[in-house]
Each structure stands twice: as C-alpha cells, then as structure tokens.
Amino acid sequence: LRVVRCFPHCNMAQQGAQLDASDLAKLSSGGGMDVEQIQKKQAEQKRQEEMREEMLVQIMTPDARERCSRIAMVKPEKARRVEDVVIQMARVGQIRGKVDEQQLIRILEQVGGPTEEKKSAKIVFNRRRYEDDEDDGLFDDDI
C-alpha cells in the first residue's frame, strides 16, 4: 500500500499519479527503472513538498495560508504561483517578518495582474426583424 500525504493546496496526488503511470509503463516495457528508483523518486518529491510546506508555515501568517488554501480550491495553479513568489521573495530578503493577508492580496494582484484578463460573460440578444413587424397596423392610434 502506498500512502500519499496531500496538502489542501498542492497537487501532489496528481503528480504522484502521473509519476506512477509513467513509471509503471517503463517497468512493464523493461525501460530500466526498478521499484527502488521509483520509491526514491517519490520519497524525494515528498521530502521537497514537505520542505516547501514548512517554509510557507514560517513565512506566512495563518490567515494568509488560509486564504491561499481557499484560492487553491478554485485555482490550484494560481495558488502555486503565489506560493512560489512568496518563497522567492523570502529567499532574496524582500520580506521582513511574516506575510499577512494584506500582503498576500497585493502579491495576488501582481501575479494575476496582466496575465489574467477579467473574463466577463456577455449576453447579446439578436432579435430577428421581419418585414411586417413595424408596419402591421395593430397598435395604431389613428383609427
């Protein structure tokens, strides 16, 4: 049995499933990967993901992490990009203290700014006009 620990805002389970499918294909075709290599690769991915989570816990306030996890429910790729930006800012020293919710909102605006256009649904009514619609004489008051 394989146990996958998945955080609410990461797509580790999807990555693990993709890894399993490709690795199983290599195993069945005799591609040279053995079970130990697959387990090492999975363990390394899990370790990297856990380190990432630990960094985010240290960098972000609980409110900011909660907001990020709510965003991840709707747009996981956007939440991942925001987390990457926060980690990168912390690495280069642009962040002093923990990132709070207001700072996260500003980062969200920067990440989603020019790349994401606001999509608004437009409803356009195209009414068909018939020749006798206007001049049918039914509602004329001159009679």
JSON list of C-alpha atoms in Angstrom, two decimals:
[
{"chain": "A", "resi": 1, "resn": "LEU", "atom": "CA", "xyz": [0.00, 0.00, 0.00]},
{"chain": "A", "resi": 2, "resn": "ARG", "atom": "CA", "xyz": [1.15, 3.48, -0.82]},
{"chain": "A", "resi": 3, "resn": "VAL", "atom": "CA", "xyz": [0.26, 6.41, 1.42]},
{"chain": "A", "resi": 4, "resn": "VAL", "atom": "CA", "xyz": [0.26, 9.86, -0.16]},
{"chain": "A", "resi": 5, "resn": "ARG", "atom": "CA", "xyz": [0.06, 12.86, 2.11]},
{"chain": "A", "resi": 6, "resn": "CYS", "atom": "CA", "xyz": [-1.57, 15.66, 0.20]},
{"chain": "A", "resi": 7, "resn": "PHE", "atom": "CA", "xyz": [-1.81, 19.21, 1.46]},
{"chain": "A", "resi": 8, "resn": "PRO", "atom": "CA", "xyz": [-5.05, 21.02, 0.67]},
{"chain": "A", "resi": 9, "resn": "HIS", "atom": "CA", "xyz": [-3.43, 23.43, -1.76]},
{"chain": "A", "resi": 10, "resn": "CYS", "atom": "CA", "xyz": [-0.99, 21.26, -3.63]},
{"chain": "A", "resi": 11, "resn": "ASN", "atom": "CA", "xyz": [-1.46, 18.82, -6.44]},
{"chain": "A", "resi": 12, "resn": "MET", "atom": "CA", "xyz": [0.93, 16.22, -5.05]},
{"chain": "A", "resi": 13, "resn": "ALA", "atom": "CA", "xyz": [-1.60, 13.44, -5.54]},
{"chain": "A", "resi": 14, "resn": "GLN", "atom": "CA", "xyz": [-1.92, 14.30, -9.22]},
{"chain": "A", "resi": 15, "resn": "GLN", "atom": "CA", "xyz": [1.86, 14.39, -9.61]},
{"chain": "A", "resi": 16, "resn": "GLY", "atom": "CA", "xyz": [2.14, 11.07, -7.82]},
{"chain": "A", "resi": 17, "resn": "ALA", "atom": "CA", "xyz": [-0.47, 9.50, -10.07]},
{"chain": "A", "resi": 18, "resn": "GLN", "atom": "CA", "xyz": [1.33, 10.76, -13.18]},
{"chain": "A", "resi": 19, "resn": "LEU", "atom": "CA", "xyz": [4.61, 9.50, -11.84]},
{"chain": "A", "resi": 20, "resn": "ASP", "atom": "CA", "xyz": [3.14, 6.09, -11.10]},
{"chain": "A", "resi": 21, "resn": "ALA", "atom": "CA", "xyz": [1.60, 5.73, -14.55]},
{"chain": "A", "resi": 22, "resn": "SER", "atom": "CA", "xyz": [4.77, 6.69, -16.41]},
{"chain": "A", "resi": 23, "resn": "ASP", "atom": "CA", "xyz": [6.99, 4.60, -14.16]},
{"chain": "A", "resi": 24, "resn": "LEU", "atom": "CA", "xyz": [4.72, 1.58, -14.41]},
{"chain": "A", "resi": 25, "resn": "ALA", "atom": "CA", "xyz": [4.85, 1.92, -18.18]},
{"chain": "A", "resi": 26, "resn": "LYS", "atom": "CA", "xyz": [8.64, 1.94, -18.04]},
{"chain": "A", "resi": 27, "resn": "LEU", "atom": "CA", "xyz": [8.64, -1.07, -15.75]},
{"chain": "A", "resi": 28, "resn": "SER", "atom": "CA", "xyz": [6.32, -3.07, -17.96]},
{"chain": "A", "resi": 29, "resn": "SER", "atom": "CA", "xyz": [8.28, -2.21, -21.09]},
{"chain": "A", "resi": 30, "resn": "GLY", "atom": "CA", "xyz": [11.58, -3.03, -19.43]},
{"chain": "A", "resi": 31, "resn": "GLY", "atom": "CA", "xyz": [12.72, 0.59, -19.50]},
{"chain": "A", "resi": 32, "resn": "GLY", "atom": "CA", "xyz": [15.32, 0.07, -16.82]},
{"chain": "A", "resi": 33, "resn": "MET", "atom": "CA", "xyz": [13.64, 1.72, -13.82]},
{"chain": "A", "resi": 34, "resn": "ASP", "atom": "CA", "xyz": [13.24, -0.58, -10.90]},
{"chain": "A", "resi": 35, "resn": "VAL", "atom": "CA", "xyz": [10.97, -0.30, -7.90]},
{"chain": "A", "resi": 36, "resn": "GLU", "atom": "CA", "xyz": [13.71, 1.17, -5.71]},
{"chain": "A", "resi": 37, "resn": "GLN", "atom": "CA", "xyz": [14.30, 4.04, -8.13]},
{"chain": "A", "resi": 38, "resn": "ILE", "atom": "CA", "xyz": [10.59, 4.80, -8.24]},
{"chain": "A", "resi": 39, "resn": "GLN", "atom": "CA", "xyz": [10.39, 4.78, -4.45]},
{"chain": "A", "resi": 40, "resn": "LYS", "atom": "CA", "xyz": [13.42, 7.06, -4.21]},
{"chain": "A", "resi": 41, "resn": "LYS", "atom": "CA", "xyz": [11.88, 9.49, -6.67]},
{"chain": "A", "resi": 42, "resn": "GLN", "atom": "CA", "xyz": [8.60, 9.51, -4.76]},
{"chain": "A", "resi": 43, "resn": "ALA", "atom": "CA", "xyz": [10.37, 9.95, -1.44]},
{"chain": "A", "resi": 44, "resn": "GLU", "atom": "CA", "xyz": [12.37, 12.87, -2.86]},
{"chain": "A", "resi": 45, "resn": "GLN", "atom": "CA", "xyz": [9.22, 14.55, -4.17]},
{"chain": "A", "resi": 46, "resn": "LYS", "atom": "CA", "xyz": [7.51, 14.06, -0.82]},
{"chain": "A", "resi": 47, "resn": "ARG", "atom": "CA", "xyz": [10.51, 15.48, 1.04]},
{"chain": "A", "resi": 48, "resn": "GLN", "atom": "CA", "xyz": [10.64, 18.54, -1.24]},
{"chain": "A", "resi": 49, "resn": "GLU", "atom": "CA", "xyz": [6.93, 19.15, -0.79]},
{"chain": "A", "resi": 50, "resn": "GLU", "atom": "CA", "xyz": [7.23, 18.88, 2.99]},
{"chain": "A", "resi": 51, "resn": "MET", "atom": "CA", "xyz": [10.14, 21.34, 3.00]},
{"chain": "A", "resi": 52, "resn": "ARG", "atom": "CA", "xyz": [8.08, 23.71, 0.89]},
{"chain": "A", "resi": 53, "resn": "GLU", "atom": "CA", "xyz": [5.19, 23.48, 3.35]},
{"chain": "A", "resi": 54, "resn": "GLU", "atom": "CA", "xyz": [7.50, 24.11, 6.30]},
{"chain": "A", "resi": 55, "resn": "MET", "atom": "CA", "xyz": [8.87, 27.21, 4.59]},
{"chain": "A", "resi": 56, "resn": "LEU", "atom": "CA", "xyz": [5.38, 28.52, 3.94]},
{"chain": "A", "resi": 57, "resn": "VAL", "atom": "CA", "xyz": [4.40, 27.95, 7.57]},
{"chain": "A", "resi": 58, "resn": "GLN", "atom": "CA", "xyz": [7.41, 30.01, 8.65]},
{"chain": "A", "resi": 59, "resn": "ILE", "atom": "CA", "xyz": [6.87, 32.76, 6.06]},
{"chain": "A", "resi": 60, "resn": "MET", "atom": "CA", "xyz": [3.07, 33.25, 6.13]},
{"chain": "A", "resi": 61, "resn": "THR", "atom": "CA", "xyz": [0.59, 34.02, 8.88]},
{"chain": "A", "resi": 62, "resn": "PRO", "atom": "CA", "xyz": [-2.25, 31.52, 9.45]},
{"chain": "A", "resi": 63, "resn": "ASP", "atom": "CA", "xyz": [-4.75, 33.92, 7.84]},
{"chain": "A", "resi": 64, "resn": "ALA", "atom": "CA", "xyz": [-2.61, 34.24, 4.72]},
{"chain": "A", "resi": 65, "resn": "ARG", "atom": "CA", "xyz": [-2.17, 30.47, 4.49]},
{"chain": "A", "resi": 66, "resn": "GLU", "atom": "CA", "xyz": [-5.93, 30.01, 4.86]},
{"chain": "A", "resi": 67, "resn": "ARG", "atom": "CA", "xyz": [-6.62, 32.47, 2.06]},
{"chain": "A", "resi": 68, "resn": "CYS", "atom": "CA", "xyz": [-4.07, 30.74, -0.13]},
{"chain": "A", "resi": 69, "resn": "SER", "atom": "CA", "xyz": [-5.66, 27.36, 0.53]},
{"chain": "A", "resi": 70, "resn": "ARG", "atom": "CA", "xyz": [-9.09, 28.76, -0.39]},
{"chain": "A", "resi": 71, "resn": "ILE", "atom": "CA", "xyz": [-7.65, 30.07, -3.64]},
{"chain": "A", "resi": 72, "resn": "ALA", "atom": "CA", "xyz": [-6.12, 26.67, -4.29]},
{"chain": "A", "resi": 73, "resn": "MET", "atom": "CA", "xyz": [-9.54, 25.05, -4.13]},
{"chain": "A", "resi": 74, "resn": "VAL", "atom": "CA", "xyz": [-10.60, 27.09, -7.13]},
{"chain": "A", "resi": 75, "resn": "LYS", "atom": "CA", "xyz": [-7.31, 27.74, -8.94]},
{"chain": "A", "resi": 76, "resn": "PRO", "atom": "CA", "xyz": [-4.52, 25.45, -7.74]},
{"chain": "A", "resi": 77, "resn": "GLU", "atom": "CA", "xyz": [-2.04, 26.69, -10.35]},
{"chain": "A", "resi": 78, "resn": "LYS", "atom": "CA", "xyz": [-2.52, 30.30, -9.26]},
{"chain": "A", "resi": 79, "resn": "ALA", "atom": "CA", "xyz": [-2.05, 29.40, -5.59]},
{"chain": "A", "resi": 80, "resn": "ARG", "atom": "CA", "xyz": [1.13, 27.53, -6.50]},
{"chain": "A", "resi": 81, "resn": "ARG", "atom": "CA", "xyz": [2.46, 30.58, -8.38]},
{"chain": "A", "resi": 82, "resn": "VAL", "atom": "CA", "xyz": [1.68, 32.84, -5.42]},
{"chain": "A", "resi": 83, "resn": "GLU", "atom": "CA", "xyz": [3.43, 30.46, -3.04]},
{"chain": "A", "resi": 84, "resn": "ASP", "atom": "CA", "xyz": [6.43, 30.37, -5.37]},
{"chain": "A", "resi": 85, "resn": "VAL", "atom": "CA", "xyz": [6.57, 34.18, -5.39]},
{"chain": "A", "resi": 86, "resn": "VAL", "atom": "CA", "xyz": [6.34, 34.33, -1.59]},
{"chain": "A", "resi": 87, "resn": "ILE", "atom": "CA", "xyz": [9.13, 31.76, -1.18]},
{"chain": "A", "resi": 88, "resn": "GLN", "atom": "CA", "xyz": [11.31, 33.56, -3.73]},
{"chain": "A", "resi": 89, "resn": "MET", "atom": "CA", "xyz": [10.74, 36.92, -2.01]},
{"chain": "A", "resi": 90, "resn": "ALA", "atom": "CA", "xyz": [11.74, 35.36, 1.32]},
{"chain": "A", "resi": 91, "resn": "ARG", "atom": "CA", "xyz": [14.88, 33.85, -0.19]},
{"chain": "A", "resi": 92, "resn": "VAL", "atom": "CA", "xyz": [16.11, 37.17, -1.57]},
{"chain": "A", "resi": 93, "resn": "GLY", "atom": "CA", "xyz": [15.20, 39.05, 1.61]},
{"chain": "A", "resi": 94, "resn": "GLN", "atom": "CA", "xyz": [12.33, 41.16, 0.30]},
{"chain": "A", "resi": 95, "resn": "ILE", "atom": "CA", "xyz": [10.06, 40.03, 3.11]},
{"chain": "A", "resi": 96, "resn": "ARG", "atom": "CA", "xyz": [10.56, 41.22, 6.65]},
{"chain": "A", "resi": 97, "resn": "GLY", "atom": "CA", "xyz": [8.52, 39.25, 9.12]},
{"chain": "A", "resi": 98, "resn": "LYS", "atom": "CA", "xyz": [5.61, 37.07, 8.11]},
{"chain": "A", "resi": 99, "resn": "VAL", "atom": "CA", "xyz": [3.41, 37.69, 5.09]},
{"chain": "A", "resi": 100, "resn": "ASP", "atom": "CA", "xyz": [-0.02, 38.70, 6.31]},
{"chain": "A", "resi": 101, "resn": "GLU", "atom": "CA", "xyz": [-3.30, 38.60, 4.42]},
{"chain": "A", "resi": 102, "resn": "GLN", "atom": "CA", "xyz": [-2.99, 42.15, 3.05]},
{"chain": "A", "resi": 103, "resn": "GLN", "atom": "CA", "xyz": [0.49, 41.49, 1.67]},
{"chain": "A", "resi": 104, "resn": "LEU", "atom": "CA", "xyz": [-0.79, 38.27, 0.14]},
{"chain": "A", "resi": 105, "resn": "ILE", "atom": "CA", "xyz": [-3.60, 40.18, -1.57]},
{"chain": "A", "resi": 106, "resn": "ARG", "atom": "CA", "xyz": [-1.04, 42.56, -3.11]},
{"chain": "A", "resi": 107, "resn": "ILE", "atom": "CA", "xyz": [1.04, 39.61, -4.29]},
{"chain": "A", "resi": 108, "resn": "LEU", "atom": "CA", "xyz": [-2.10, 38.03, -5.74]},
{"chain": "A", "resi": 109, "resn": "GLU", "atom": "CA", "xyz": [-2.79, 41.21, -7.70]},
{"chain": "A", "resi": 110, "resn": "GLN", "atom": "CA", "xyz": [0.77, 41.21, -9.04]},
{"chain": "A", "resi": 111, "resn": "VAL", "atom": "CA", "xyz": [0.66, 37.55, -10.00]},
{"chain": "A", "resi": 112, "resn": "GLY", "atom": "CA", "xyz": [-2.78, 37.70, -11.57]},
{"chain": "A", "resi": 113, "resn": "GLY", "atom": "CA", "xyz": [-2.49, 41.25, -12.95]},
{"chain": "A", "resi": 114, "resn": "PRO", "atom": "CA", "xyz": [-1.53, 41.48, -16.61]},
{"chain": "A", "resi": 115, "resn": "THR", "atom": "CA", "xyz": [-1.51, 37.76, -17.33]},
{"chain": "A", "resi": 116, "resn": "GLU", "atom": "CA", "xyz": [-5.10, 37.18, -16.35]},
{"chain": "A", "resi": 117, "resn": "GLU", "atom": "CA", "xyz": [-7.71, 39.15, -18.15]},
{"chain": "A", "resi": 118, "resn": "LYS", "atom": "CA", "xyz": [-11.01, 39.52, -16.44]},
{"chain": "A", "resi": 119, "resn": "LYS", "atom": "CA", "xyz": [-13.43, 37.33, -18.24]},
{"chain": "A", "resi": 120, "resn": "SER", "atom": "CA", "xyz": [-16.93, 38.64, -18.24]},
{"chain": "A", "resi": 121, "resn": "ALA", "atom": "CA", "xyz": [-19.80, 36.86, -19.81]},
{"chain": "A", "resi": 122, "resn": "LYS", "atom": "CA", "xyz": [-21.77, 38.91, -22.24]},
{"chain": "A", "resi": 123, "resn": "ILE", "atom": "CA", "xyz": [-25.26, 38.13, -23.27]},
{"chain": "A", "resi": 124, "resn": "VAL", "atom": "CA", "xyz": [-26.21, 39.53, -26.63]},
{"chain": "A", "resi": 125, "resn": "PHE", "atom": "CA", "xyz": [-29.78, 39.42, -27.82]},
{"chain": "A", "resi": 126, "resn": "ASN", "atom": "CA", "xyz": [-30.10, 39.26, -31.57]},
{"chain": "A", "resi": 127, "resn": "ARG", "atom": "CA", "xyz": [-33.72, 39.79, -32.36]},
{"chain": "A", "resi": 128, "resn": "ARG", "atom": "CA", "xyz": [-34.82, 38.86, -35.78]},
{"chain": "A", "resi": 129, "resn": "ARG", "atom": "CA", "xyz": [-36.70, 41.50, -37.58]},
{"chain": "A", "resi": 130, "resn": "TYR", "atom": "CA", "xyz": [-39.45, 40.68, -40.01]},
{"chain": "A", "resi": 131, "resn": "GLU", "atom": "CA", "xyz": [-40.80, 42.98, -42.65]},
{"chain": "A", "resi": 132, "resn": "ASP", "atom": "CA", "xyz": [-44.25, 43.22, -41.16]},
{"chain": "A", "resi": 133, "resn": "ASP", "atom": "CA", "xyz": [-43.11, 43.76, -37.52]},
{"chain": "A", "resi": 134, "resn": "GLU", "atom": "CA", "xyz": [-43.14, 47.55, -37.62]},
{"chain": "A", "resi": 135, "resn": "ASP", "atom": "CA", "xyz": [-45.98, 48.25, -40.01]},
{"chain": "A", "resi": 136, "resn": "ASP", "atom": "CA", "xyz": [-48.62, 45.75, -39.05]},
{"chain": "A", "resi": 137, "resn": "GLY", "atom": "CA", "xyz": [-51.07, 48.47, -38.03]},
{"chain": "A", "resi": 138, "resn": "LEU", "atom": "CA", "xyz": [-52.40, 46.69, -34.98]},
{"chain": "A", "resi": 139, "resn": "PHE", "atom": "CA", "xyz": [-51.41, 49.32, -32.46]},
{"chain": "A", "resi": 140, "resn": "ASP", "atom": "CA", "xyz": [-52.01, 52.48, -34.46]},
{"chain": "A", "resi": 141, "resn": "ASP", "atom": "CA", "xyz": [-53.96, 55.15, -32.56]},
{"chain": "A", "resi": 142, "resn": "ASP", "atom": "CA", "xyz": [-55.02, 56.98, -35.74]},
{"chain": "A", "resi": 143, "resn": "ILE", "atom": "CA", "xyz": [-58.01, 54.75, -36.43]}
]
